[in-house]
């Protein structure tokens, strides 16, 4: 017990990750796929409990942290500069993700020689028109948005409420303090929940490793390689370069500080479920101020998805290669633009983007039958790809938050350079 609690959390989570993979593989090998899956489904319950616990605090955390974050800024004007910088960087990093994705798809040619004959077509639902989505950001009833967990609408309302409280001056002080206090309390809840993380991660990964195993990895080897390598390059070169060269901050301290959210993102495949862990790591390990972490990260978890954009680009090229669609130079530009737009509209939940693939494929007139076949082909093992793109999405959010914090003088570099406490 003393050893367990004396060991840093990220090490325990990492142990859970490694043991989970081993356990999943051994169970399936020794008991056979069916009996193995039956056991792993039972084990997965611990993982589901973990996910539910962190999801439970996402809405209150976003709401209270955001309002208190705006309040902590002290003046509404600062919100504008933070917002513009964050948004510009979100777009810039997504642009690089697109470039890397398209390069990977061209170099690896993952669709070459792939036969989709055995794939079961998957029908896709209608995507919500973009105009409607944009309008939906303004909640008609903010309480309904909170209840339904409509994060963009919650963000919109919380931003305005924070500004309102600031404008109320002396009278608003008590409300500002109240939001600050609750935000602190909710953040502390993540400490409690994260004690379950090693077990949750173990259970989730064991299930994925046991049911998807090495066989699926190899069946779509080049697609998996293209996605994993592309995401790794993007994180190391674009995020690492931004941290090291542009911000002049130590690279190792950055990645060490965010190991927890990276591992939780990998095992849950959901950037929005990971959000509480991301906010905690940003504030406590990287020294990002409450006002920047509380505003930039929730927004990032909802609209900034570099891993998703990179992945969609690769899958678009994969589709063209499988069915022999010819792509002209302008198609590449359009694919990149559409991937970026779709990634903004993707929800931070497992496999969200795969079902929006049709929008990207429309760029080069892929038939609905072909789209359904590609989605049907990828869906069974999408989890493995999803885990990696979610890690990229979350890492991208923290990178942008770090940059904005540094430029706004809201980064405590001593905390950033220190080893994480827990
Ligand atoms: N699962 C991803 C995320 O939560 C979204 C996606 O499907 O690409 O970030």
GROMACS .gro file of C-alpha atoms and ligand atoms in nm:
model
  431
    1UNK     CA    1   0.000   0.000   0.000
    2UNK     CA    2   0.276   0.240   0.099
    3UNK     CA    3   0.462   0.159  -0.223
    4UNK     CA    4   0.146   0.207  -0.426
    5UNK     CA    5   0.059   0.547  -0.290
    6UNK     CA    6   0.422   0.650  -0.274
    7UNK     CA    7   0.464   0.592  -0.648
    8UNK     CA    8   0.387   0.878  -0.886
    9UNK     CA    9   0.047   0.851  -1.048
   10UNK     CA   10   0.174   0.852  -1.407
   11UNK     CA   11   0.395   0.555  -1.328
   12UNK     CA   12   0.100   0.367  -1.185
   13UNK     CA   13  -0.115   0.454  -1.485
   14UNK     CA   14   0.165   0.345  -1.716
   15UNK     CA   15   0.192   0.017  -1.527
   16UNK     CA   16  -0.183  -0.029  -1.575
   17UNK     CA   17  -0.143   0.037  -1.947
   18UNK     CA   18   0.138  -0.214  -1.998
   19UNK     CA   19  -0.016  -0.483  -1.776
   20UNK     CA   20  -0.352  -0.425  -1.948
   21UNK     CA   21  -0.210  -0.495  -2.293
   22UNK     CA   22  -0.032  -0.807  -2.164
   23UNK     CA   23  -0.342  -0.928  -1.978
   24UNK     CA   24  -0.570  -0.879  -2.278
   25UNK     CA   25  -0.337  -1.065  -2.512
   26UNK     CA   26  -0.273  -1.352  -2.268
   27UNK     CA   27  -0.642  -1.399  -2.187
   28UNK     CA   28  -0.738  -1.420  -2.555
   29UNK     CA   29  -0.446  -1.650  -2.633
   30UNK     CA   30  -0.506  -1.891  -2.348
   31UNK     CA   31  -0.887  -1.895  -2.330
   32UNK     CA   32  -0.967  -1.845  -2.697
   33UNK     CA   33  -1.142  -1.541  -2.847
   34UNK     CA   34  -1.495  -1.609  -2.719
   35UNK     CA   35  -1.429  -1.710  -2.359
   36UNK     CA   36  -1.156  -1.446  -2.348
   37UNK     CA   37  -1.394  -1.173  -2.460
   38UNK     CA   38  -1.652  -1.284  -2.204
   39UNK     CA   39  -1.395  -1.236  -1.929
   40UNK     CA   40  -1.263  -0.909  -2.069
   41UNK     CA   41  -1.615  -0.764  -2.091
   42UNK     CA   42  -1.645  -0.821  -1.716
   43UNK     CA   43  -1.308  -0.661  -1.650
   44UNK     CA   44  -1.402  -0.366  -1.871
   45UNK     CA   45  -1.670  -0.266  -1.616
   46UNK     CA   46  -1.392  -0.109  -1.407
   47UNK     CA   47  -1.292   0.095  -1.712
   48UNK     CA   48  -1.650   0.201  -1.773
   49UNK     CA   49  -1.683   0.314  -1.412
   50UNK     CA   50  -1.366   0.520  -1.454
   51UNK     CA   51  -1.492   0.683  -1.774
   52UNK     CA   52  -1.830   0.761  -1.618
   53UNK     CA   53  -1.660   0.919  -1.318
   54UNK     CA   54  -1.451   1.156  -1.527
   55UNK     CA   55  -1.737   1.230  -1.764
   56UNK     CA   56  -1.946   1.312  -1.459
   57UNK     CA   57  -1.734   1.617  -1.383
   58UNK     CA   58  -1.682   1.746  -1.738
   59UNK     CA   59  -1.987   1.975  -1.750
   60UNK     CA   60  -1.953   2.124  -1.401
   61UNK     CA   61  -1.579   2.158  -1.449
   62UNK     CA   62  -1.607   2.339  -1.781
   63UNK     CA   63  -1.880   2.566  -1.649
   64UNK     CA   64  -1.724   2.663  -1.318
   65UNK     CA   65  -1.363   2.674  -1.440
   66UNK     CA   66  -1.453   2.887  -1.737
   67UNK     CA   67  -1.655   3.141  -1.541
   68UNK     CA   68  -1.388   3.158  -1.271
   69UNK     CA   69  -1.116   3.170  -1.538
   70UNK     CA   70  -1.272   3.474  -1.701
   71UNK     CA   71  -1.319   3.629  -1.361
   72UNK     CA   72  -0.952   3.567  -1.280
   73UNK     CA   73  -0.850   3.754  -1.597
   74UNK     CA   74  -0.962   4.071  -1.425
   75UNK     CA   75  -1.067   4.248  -1.744
   76UNK     CA   76  -1.288   4.138  -2.031
   77UNK     CA   77  -1.038   4.269  -2.288
   78UNK     CA   78  -0.792   3.996  -2.202
   79UNK     CA   79  -1.045   3.738  -2.309
   80UNK     CA   80  -1.029   3.880  -2.661
   81UNK     CA   81  -0.651   3.852  -2.690
   82UNK     CA   82  -0.641   3.504  -2.536
   83UNK     CA   83  -0.924   3.393  -2.765
   84UNK     CA   84  -0.762   3.526  -3.081
   85UNK     CA   85  -0.422   3.378  -3.003
   86UNK     CA   86  -0.569   3.040  -2.912
   87UNK     CA   87  -0.785   3.030  -3.221
   88UNK     CA   88  -0.500   3.130  -3.454
   89UNK     CA   89  -0.274   2.862  -3.309
   90UNK     CA   90  -0.547   2.601  -3.326
   91UNK     CA   91  -0.582   2.670  -3.696
   92UNK     CA   92  -0.209   2.681  -3.760
   93UNK     CA   93  -0.138   2.348  -3.589
   94UNK     CA   94  -0.431   2.187  -3.769
   95UNK     CA   95  -0.285   2.310  -4.097
   96UNK     CA   96   0.041   2.127  -4.023
   97UNK     CA   97  -0.152   1.818  -3.918
   98UNK     CA   98  -0.320   1.821  -4.258
   99UNK     CA   99   0.010   1.848  -4.438
  100UNK     CA  100   0.154   1.557  -4.242
  101UNK     CA  101  -0.161   1.348  -4.293
  102UNK     CA  102  -0.161   1.397  -4.668
  103UNK     CA  103   0.213   1.327  -4.684
  104UNK     CA  104   0.167   1.003  -4.489
  105UNK     CA  105  -0.120   0.894  -4.710
  106UNK     CA  106   0.091   0.960  -5.018
  107UNK     CA  107   0.408   0.793  -4.890
  108UNK     CA  108   0.250   0.487  -4.729
  109UNK     CA  109  -0.021   0.435  -4.992
  110UNK     CA  110  -0.228   0.249  -4.730
  111UNK     CA  111  -0.509   0.170  -4.974
  112UNK     CA  112  -0.290   0.008  -5.239
  113UNK     CA  113  -0.384  -0.352  -5.299
  114UNK     CA  114  -0.650  -0.353  -5.025
  115UNK     CA  115  -0.958  -0.555  -5.111
  116UNK     CA  116  -1.275  -0.439  -4.936
  117UNK     CA  117  -1.468  -0.741  -5.058
  118UNK     CA  118  -1.521  -0.875  -4.706
  119UNK     CA  119  -1.628  -0.543  -4.553
  120UNK     CA  120  -1.986  -0.500  -4.438
  121UNK     CA  121  -2.116  -0.163  -4.561
  122UNK     CA  122  -2.209   0.074  -4.281
  123UNK     CA  123  -2.483   0.327  -4.341
  124UNK     CA  124  -2.417   0.674  -4.213
  125UNK     CA  125  -2.657   0.914  -4.052
  126UNK     CA  126  -2.715   1.260  -4.193
  127UNK     CA  127  -2.469   1.516  -4.065
  128UNK     CA  128  -2.617   1.828  -3.909
  129UNK     CA  129  -2.585   2.123  -4.149
  130UNK     CA  130  -2.305   2.360  -4.056
  131UNK     CA  131  -2.534   2.663  -4.023
  132UNK     CA  132  -2.751   2.483  -3.771
  133UNK     CA  133  -2.447   2.376  -3.573
  134UNK     CA  134  -2.316   2.730  -3.558
  135UNK     CA  135  -2.652   2.866  -3.446
  136UNK     CA  136  -2.669   2.594  -3.181
  137UNK     CA  137  -2.366   2.747  -3.008
  138UNK     CA  138  -2.601   3.009  -2.866
  139UNK     CA  139  -2.817   2.817  -2.621
  140UNK     CA  140  -3.183   2.909  -2.606
  141UNK     CA  141  -3.180   2.774  -2.257
  142UNK     CA  142  -2.838   2.749  -2.089
  143UNK     CA  143  -2.968   2.511  -1.825
  144UNK     CA  144  -3.082   2.274  -2.092
  145UNK     CA  145  -2.734   2.298  -2.250
  146UNK     CA  146  -2.583   2.207  -1.914
  147UNK     CA  147  -2.820   1.916  -1.870
  148UNK     CA  148  -2.756   1.785  -2.219
  149UNK     CA  149  -2.381   1.838  -2.192
  150UNK     CA  150  -2.376   2.056  -2.503
  151UNK     CA  151  -2.023   2.181  -2.442
  152UNK     CA  152  -2.000   2.456  -2.704
  153UNK     CA  153  -2.322   2.611  -2.583
  154UNK     CA  154  -2.203   2.581  -2.222
  155UNK     CA  155  -1.876   2.753  -2.318
  156UNK     CA  156  -2.064   3.035  -2.488
  157UNK     CA  157  -2.287   3.097  -2.188
  158UNK     CA  158  -2.003   3.064  -1.935
  159UNK     CA  159  -1.789   3.314  -2.127
  160UNK     CA  160  -2.063   3.574  -2.125
  161UNK     CA  161  -2.152   3.507  -1.763
  162UNK     CA  162  -1.786   3.550  -1.663
  163UNK     CA  163  -1.770   3.880  -1.852
  164UNK     CA  164  -2.099   3.988  -1.691
  165UNK     CA  165  -1.970   3.913  -1.342
  166UNK     CA  166  -1.653   4.110  -1.415
  167UNK     CA  167  -1.855   4.403  -1.540
  168UNK     CA  168  -2.062   4.396  -1.224
  169UNK     CA  169  -1.748   4.509  -1.041
  170UNK     CA  170  -1.774   4.516  -0.663
  171UNK     CA  171  -2.123   4.359  -0.663
  172UNK     CA  172  -2.005   4.070  -0.876
  173UNK     CA  173  -1.714   3.986  -0.649
  174UNK     CA  174  -1.901   3.739  -0.433
  175UNK     CA  175  -2.024   3.550  -0.739
  176UNK     CA  176  -1.672   3.542  -0.886
  177UNK     CA  177  -1.533   3.401  -0.562
  178UNK     CA  178  -1.813   3.146  -0.549
  179UNK     CA  179  -1.730   3.017  -0.897
  180UNK     CA  180  -1.361   3.010  -0.809
  181UNK     CA  181  -1.427   2.805  -0.498
  182UNK     CA  182  -1.649   2.552  -0.670
  183UNK     CA  183  -1.404   2.520  -0.962
  184UNK     CA  184  -1.130   2.441  -0.714
  185UNK     CA  185  -1.350   2.182  -0.547
  186UNK     CA  186  -1.443   2.015  -0.875
  187UNK     CA  187  -1.077   2.006  -0.977
  188UNK     CA  188  -0.994   1.835  -0.649
  189UNK     CA  189  -1.250   1.571  -0.743
  190UNK     CA  190  -1.022   1.470  -1.029
  191UNK     CA  191  -0.758   1.380  -0.770
  192UNK     CA  192  -0.998   1.134  -0.614
  193UNK     CA  193  -1.111   0.992  -0.946
  194UNK     CA  194  -0.759   0.965  -1.084
  195UNK     CA  195  -0.670   0.721  -0.809
  196UNK     CA  196  -0.884   0.480  -1.006
  197UNK     CA  197  -0.703   0.562  -1.331
  198UNK     CA  198  -0.444   0.280  -1.317
  199UNK     CA  199  -0.723   0.023  -1.283
  200UNK     CA  200  -0.951   0.193  -1.533
  201UNK     CA  201  -0.676   0.221  -1.791
  202UNK     CA  202  -0.578  -0.142  -1.727
  203UNK     CA  203  -0.934  -0.261  -1.788
  204UNK     CA  204  -0.997  -0.049  -2.099
  205UNK     CA  205  -0.669  -0.141  -2.263
  206UNK     CA  206  -0.701  -0.510  -2.174
  207UNK     CA  207  -1.036  -0.516  -2.354
  208UNK     CA  208  -0.902  -0.340  -2.663
  209UNK     CA  209  -0.585  -0.550  -2.678
  210UNK     CA  210  -0.775  -0.874  -2.621
  211UNK     CA  211  -1.057  -0.814  -2.866
  212UNK     CA  212  -0.871  -0.622  -3.136
  213UNK     CA  213  -0.530  -0.774  -3.074
  214UNK     CA  214  -0.232  -0.797  -3.297
  215UNK     CA  215  -0.423  -0.959  -3.580
  216UNK     CA  216  -0.629  -0.650  -3.662
  217UNK     CA  217  -0.321  -0.438  -3.636
  218UNK     CA  218  -0.151  -0.639  -3.905
  219UNK     CA  219  -0.460  -0.663  -4.126
  220UNK     CA  220  -0.449  -0.292  -4.181
  221UNK     CA  221  -0.085  -0.248  -4.107
  222UNK     CA  222   0.000   0.032  -4.344
  223UNK     CA  223  -0.306   0.241  -4.250
  224UNK     CA  224  -0.224   0.198  -3.880
  225UNK     CA  225   0.141   0.278  -3.940
  226UNK     CA  226   0.054   0.588  -4.141
  227UNK     CA  227  -0.179   0.716  -3.865
  228UNK     CA  228   0.055   0.631  -3.575
  229UNK     CA  229   0.367   0.763  -3.741
  230UNK     CA  230   0.193   1.076  -3.870
  231UNK     CA  231   0.053   1.152  -3.524
  232UNK     CA  232   0.389   1.087  -3.356
  233UNK     CA  233   0.571   1.312  -3.604
  234UNK     CA  234   0.312   1.586  -3.560
  235UNK     CA  235   0.348   1.574  -3.181
  236UNK     CA  236   0.726   1.565  -3.185
  237UNK     CA  237   0.795   1.813  -3.465
  238UNK     CA  238   0.506   2.059  -3.456
  239UNK     CA  239   0.421   2.059  -3.082
  240UNK     CA  240   0.776   1.982  -2.972
  241UNK     CA  241   0.912   2.250  -3.207
  242UNK     CA  242   0.663   2.506  -3.080
  243UNK     CA  243   0.753   2.431  -2.718
  244UNK     CA  244   1.129   2.412  -2.768
  245UNK     CA  245   1.205   2.658  -3.045
  246UNK     CA  246   0.925   2.914  -3.043
  247UNK     CA  247   0.854   2.921  -2.669
  248UNK     CA  248   1.204   2.828  -2.556
  249UNK     CA  249   1.074   2.585  -2.296
  250UNK     CA  250   1.214   2.241  -2.210
  251UNK     CA  251   1.065   1.972  -2.428
  252UNK     CA  252   1.105   1.687  -2.177
  253UNK     CA  253   0.932   1.874  -1.894
  254UNK     CA  254   0.638   1.943  -2.122
  255UNK     CA  255   0.579   1.583  -2.217
  256UNK     CA  256   0.651   1.455  -1.867
  257UNK     CA  257   0.395   1.697  -1.729
  258UNK     CA  258   0.118   1.573  -1.954
  259UNK     CA  259   0.174   1.197  -1.937
  260UNK     CA  260  -0.145   1.152  -1.733
  261UNK     CA  261  -0.381   1.312  -1.985
  262UNK     CA  262  -0.197   1.141  -2.272
  263UNK     CA  263  -0.249   0.799  -2.120
  264UNK     CA  264  -0.608   0.868  -2.023
  265UNK     CA  265  -0.674   0.994  -2.377
  266UNK     CA  266  -0.515   0.681  -2.521
  267UNK     CA  267  -0.725   0.446  -2.314
  268UNK     CA  268  -1.058   0.632  -2.326
  269UNK     CA  269  -1.045   0.761  -2.688
  270UNK     CA  270  -1.230   1.070  -2.580
  271UNK     CA  271  -1.082   1.415  -2.548
  272UNK     CA  272  -1.386   1.547  -2.368
  273UNK     CA  273  -1.373   1.270  -2.106
  274UNK     CA  274  -1.003   1.344  -2.063
  275UNK     CA  275  -1.064   1.717  -2.012
  276UNK     CA  276  -1.059   1.719  -1.629
  277UNK     CA  277  -0.727   1.535  -1.631
  278UNK     CA  278  -0.593   1.774  -1.897
  279UNK     CA  279  -0.690   2.083  -1.697
  280UNK     CA  280  -0.537   1.942  -1.383
  281UNK     CA  281  -0.206   1.859  -1.553
  282UNK     CA  282  -0.194   2.200  -1.723
  283UNK     CA  283  -0.243   2.387  -1.398
  284UNK     CA  284  -0.049   2.169  -1.159
  285UNK     CA  285   0.236   2.032  -1.370
  286UNK     CA  286   0.286   2.297  -1.636
  287UNK     CA  287   0.204   2.604  -1.430
  288UNK     CA  288  -0.056   2.738  -1.674
  289UNK     CA  289  -0.280   2.991  -1.500
  290UNK     CA  290  -0.640   2.911  -1.417
  291UNK     CA  291  -0.771   3.171  -1.657
  292UNK     CA  292  -0.583   3.032  -1.957
  293UNK     CA  293  -0.624   2.662  -1.872
  294UNK     CA  294  -0.990   2.711  -1.786
  295UNK     CA  295  -1.074   2.889  -2.110
  296UNK     CA  296  -0.837   2.754  -2.374
  297UNK     CA  297  -0.856   2.384  -2.286
  298UNK     CA  298  -1.236   2.334  -2.286
  299UNK     CA  299  -1.251   2.514  -2.618
  300UNK     CA  300  -0.965   2.303  -2.752
  301UNK     CA  301  -1.125   1.978  -2.640
  302UNK     CA  302  -1.430   2.071  -2.845
  303UNK     CA  303  -1.289   2.231  -3.158
  304UNK     CA  304  -0.917   2.157  -3.186
  305UNK     CA  305  -0.858   1.808  -3.319
  306UNK     CA  306  -0.533   1.779  -3.508
  307UNK     CA  307  -0.515   1.402  -3.475
  308UNK     CA  308  -0.864   1.374  -3.621
  309UNK     CA  309  -0.782   1.603  -3.911
  310UNK     CA  310  -0.462   1.414  -3.986
  311UNK     CA  311  -0.646   1.083  -3.973
  312UNK     CA  312  -0.929   1.196  -4.201
  313UNK     CA  313  -0.676   1.307  -4.463
  314UNK     CA  314  -0.508   0.967  -4.457
  315UNK     CA  315  -0.841   0.785  -4.482
  316UNK     CA  316  -0.946   1.006  -4.775
  317UNK     CA  317  -0.632   0.909  -4.965
  318UNK     CA  318  -0.684   0.548  -4.857
  319UNK     CA  319  -1.031   0.555  -5.016
  320UNK     CA  320  -0.902   0.707  -5.337
  321UNK     CA  321  -0.632   0.440  -5.356
  322UNK     CA  322  -0.866   0.149  -5.285
  323UNK     CA  323  -1.124   0.245  -5.548
  324UNK     CA  324  -0.892   0.415  -5.794
  325UNK     CA  325  -1.033   0.768  -5.777
  326UNK     CA  326  -0.794   1.012  -5.945
  327UNK     CA  327  -0.705   1.312  -5.736
  328UNK     CA  328  -0.610   1.645  -5.892
  329UNK     CA  329  -0.398   1.899  -5.699
  330UNK     CA  330  -0.707   2.104  -5.612
  331UNK     CA  331  -0.859   1.796  -5.448
  332UNK     CA  332  -0.574   1.784  -5.199
  333UNK     CA  333  -0.638   2.144  -5.100
  334UNK     CA  334  -1.010   2.079  -5.065
  335UNK     CA  335  -0.952   1.758  -4.868
  336UNK     CA  336  -0.724   1.946  -4.628
  337UNK     CA  337  -0.979   2.224  -4.583
  338UNK     CA  338  -1.269   1.986  -4.531
  339UNK     CA  339  -1.070   1.770  -4.287
  340UNK     CA  340  -0.996   2.079  -4.080
  341UNK     CA  341  -1.361   2.186  -4.082
  342UNK     CA  342  -1.489   1.840  -3.997
  343UNK     CA  343  -1.237   1.807  -3.716
  344UNK     CA  344  -1.371   2.131  -3.568
  345UNK     CA  345  -1.721   1.989  -3.580
  346UNK     CA  346  -1.626   1.648  -3.441
  347UNK     CA  347  -1.738   1.572  -3.088
  348UNK     CA  348  -1.466   1.458  -2.851
  349UNK     CA  349  -1.606   1.108  -2.809
  350UNK     CA  350  -1.490   0.769  -2.940
  351UNK     CA  351  -1.507   0.719  -3.317
  352UNK     CA  352  -1.689   1.047  -3.367
  353UNK     CA  353  -1.494   1.144  -3.677
  354UNK     CA  354  -1.529   0.819  -3.867
  355UNK     CA  355  -1.899   0.892  -3.909
  356UNK     CA  356  -1.826   1.232  -4.056
  357UNK     CA  357  -1.594   1.086  -4.316
  358UNK     CA  358  -1.862   1.116  -4.584
  359UNK     CA  359  -1.827   1.496  -4.580
  360UNK     CA  360  -1.458   1.468  -4.667
  361UNK     CA  361  -1.512   1.201  -4.931
  362UNK     CA  362  -1.772   1.417  -5.106
  363UNK     CA  363  -1.482   1.638  -5.215
  364UNK     CA  364  -1.391   1.390  -5.484
  365UNK     CA  365  -1.740   1.251  -5.543
  366UNK     CA  366  -1.703   0.915  -5.373
  367UNK     CA  367  -2.026   0.720  -5.415
  368UNK     CA  368  -2.231   0.654  -5.099
  369UNK     CA  369  -2.175   0.279  -5.150
  370UNK     CA  370  -1.799   0.322  -5.148
  371UNK     CA  371  -1.815   0.546  -4.842
  372UNK     CA  372  -2.026   0.291  -4.657
  373UNK     CA  373  -1.777   0.018  -4.749
  374UNK     CA  374  -1.478   0.215  -4.625
  375UNK     CA  375  -1.650   0.300  -4.297
  376UNK     CA  376  -1.758  -0.062  -4.259
  377UNK     CA  377  -1.402  -0.175  -4.324
  378UNK     CA  378  -1.238   0.062  -4.079
  379UNK     CA  379  -1.501   0.057  -3.805
  380UNK     CA  380  -1.406  -0.277  -3.642
  381UNK     CA  381  -1.056  -0.159  -3.565
  382UNK     CA  382  -1.113   0.214  -3.553
  383UNK     CA  383  -1.052   0.206  -3.180
  384UNK     CA  384  -0.680   0.155  -3.228
  385UNK     CA  385  -0.659   0.453  -3.461
  386UNK     CA  386  -0.892   0.657  -3.242
  387UNK     CA  387  -0.668   0.612  -2.938
  388UNK     CA  388  -0.374   0.768  -3.120
  389UNK     CA  389  -0.567   1.056  -3.272
  390UNK     CA  390  -0.721   1.138  -2.934
  391UNK     CA  391  -0.375   1.156  -2.774
  392UNK     CA  392  -0.275   1.397  -3.051
  393UNK     CA  393  -0.591   1.604  -3.005
  394UNK     CA  394  -0.533   1.640  -2.632
  395UNK     CA  395  -0.160   1.712  -2.666
  396UNK     CA  396  -0.243   1.980  -2.922
  397UNK     CA  397  -0.481   2.151  -2.680
  398UNK     CA  398  -0.219   2.166  -2.405
  399UNK     CA  399   0.049   2.288  -2.647
  400UNK     CA  400  -0.170   2.580  -2.753
  401UNK     CA  401  -0.263   2.655  -2.391
  402UNK     CA  402   0.107   2.660  -2.300
  403UNK     CA  403   0.188   2.900  -2.584
  404UNK     CA  404  -0.099   3.135  -2.501
  405UNK     CA  405  -0.007   3.128  -2.131
  406UNK     CA  406   0.356   3.208  -2.207
  407UNK     CA  407   0.268   3.499  -2.437
  408UNK     CA  408   0.017   3.639  -2.191
  409UNK     CA  409   0.257   3.616  -1.896
  410UNK     CA  410   0.030   3.352  -1.742
  411UNK     CA  411   0.284   3.069  -1.724
  412UNK     CA  412   0.467   2.983  -1.404
  413UNK     CA  413   0.791   2.855  -1.553
  414UNK     CA  414   0.918   2.731  -1.220
  415UNK     CA  415   0.625   2.490  -1.199
  416UNK     CA  416   0.671   2.400  -1.566
  417UNK     CA  417   1.033   2.302  -1.513
  418UNK     CA  418   0.977   2.122  -1.183
  419UNK     CA  419   0.902   1.751  -1.172
  420UNK     CA  420   0.529   1.680  -1.132
  421UNK     CA  421   0.430   1.640  -0.769
  422UNK     CA  422   0.195   1.347  -0.808
  423LIG     N1  423  -1.215   1.032  -3.039
  423LIG     C1  424  -1.165   1.159  -3.083
  423LIG     C2  425  -1.153   1.253  -2.966
  423LIG     O1  426  -1.227   1.243  -2.870
  423LIG     C3  427  -1.250   1.219  -3.190
  423LIG     C4  428  -1.241   1.138  -3.316
  423LIG     O2  429  -1.319   1.044  -3.334
  423LIG     O3  430  -1.153   1.165  -3.399
  423LIG     O4  431  -1.071   1.340  -2.965
   0.00000   0.00000   0.00000
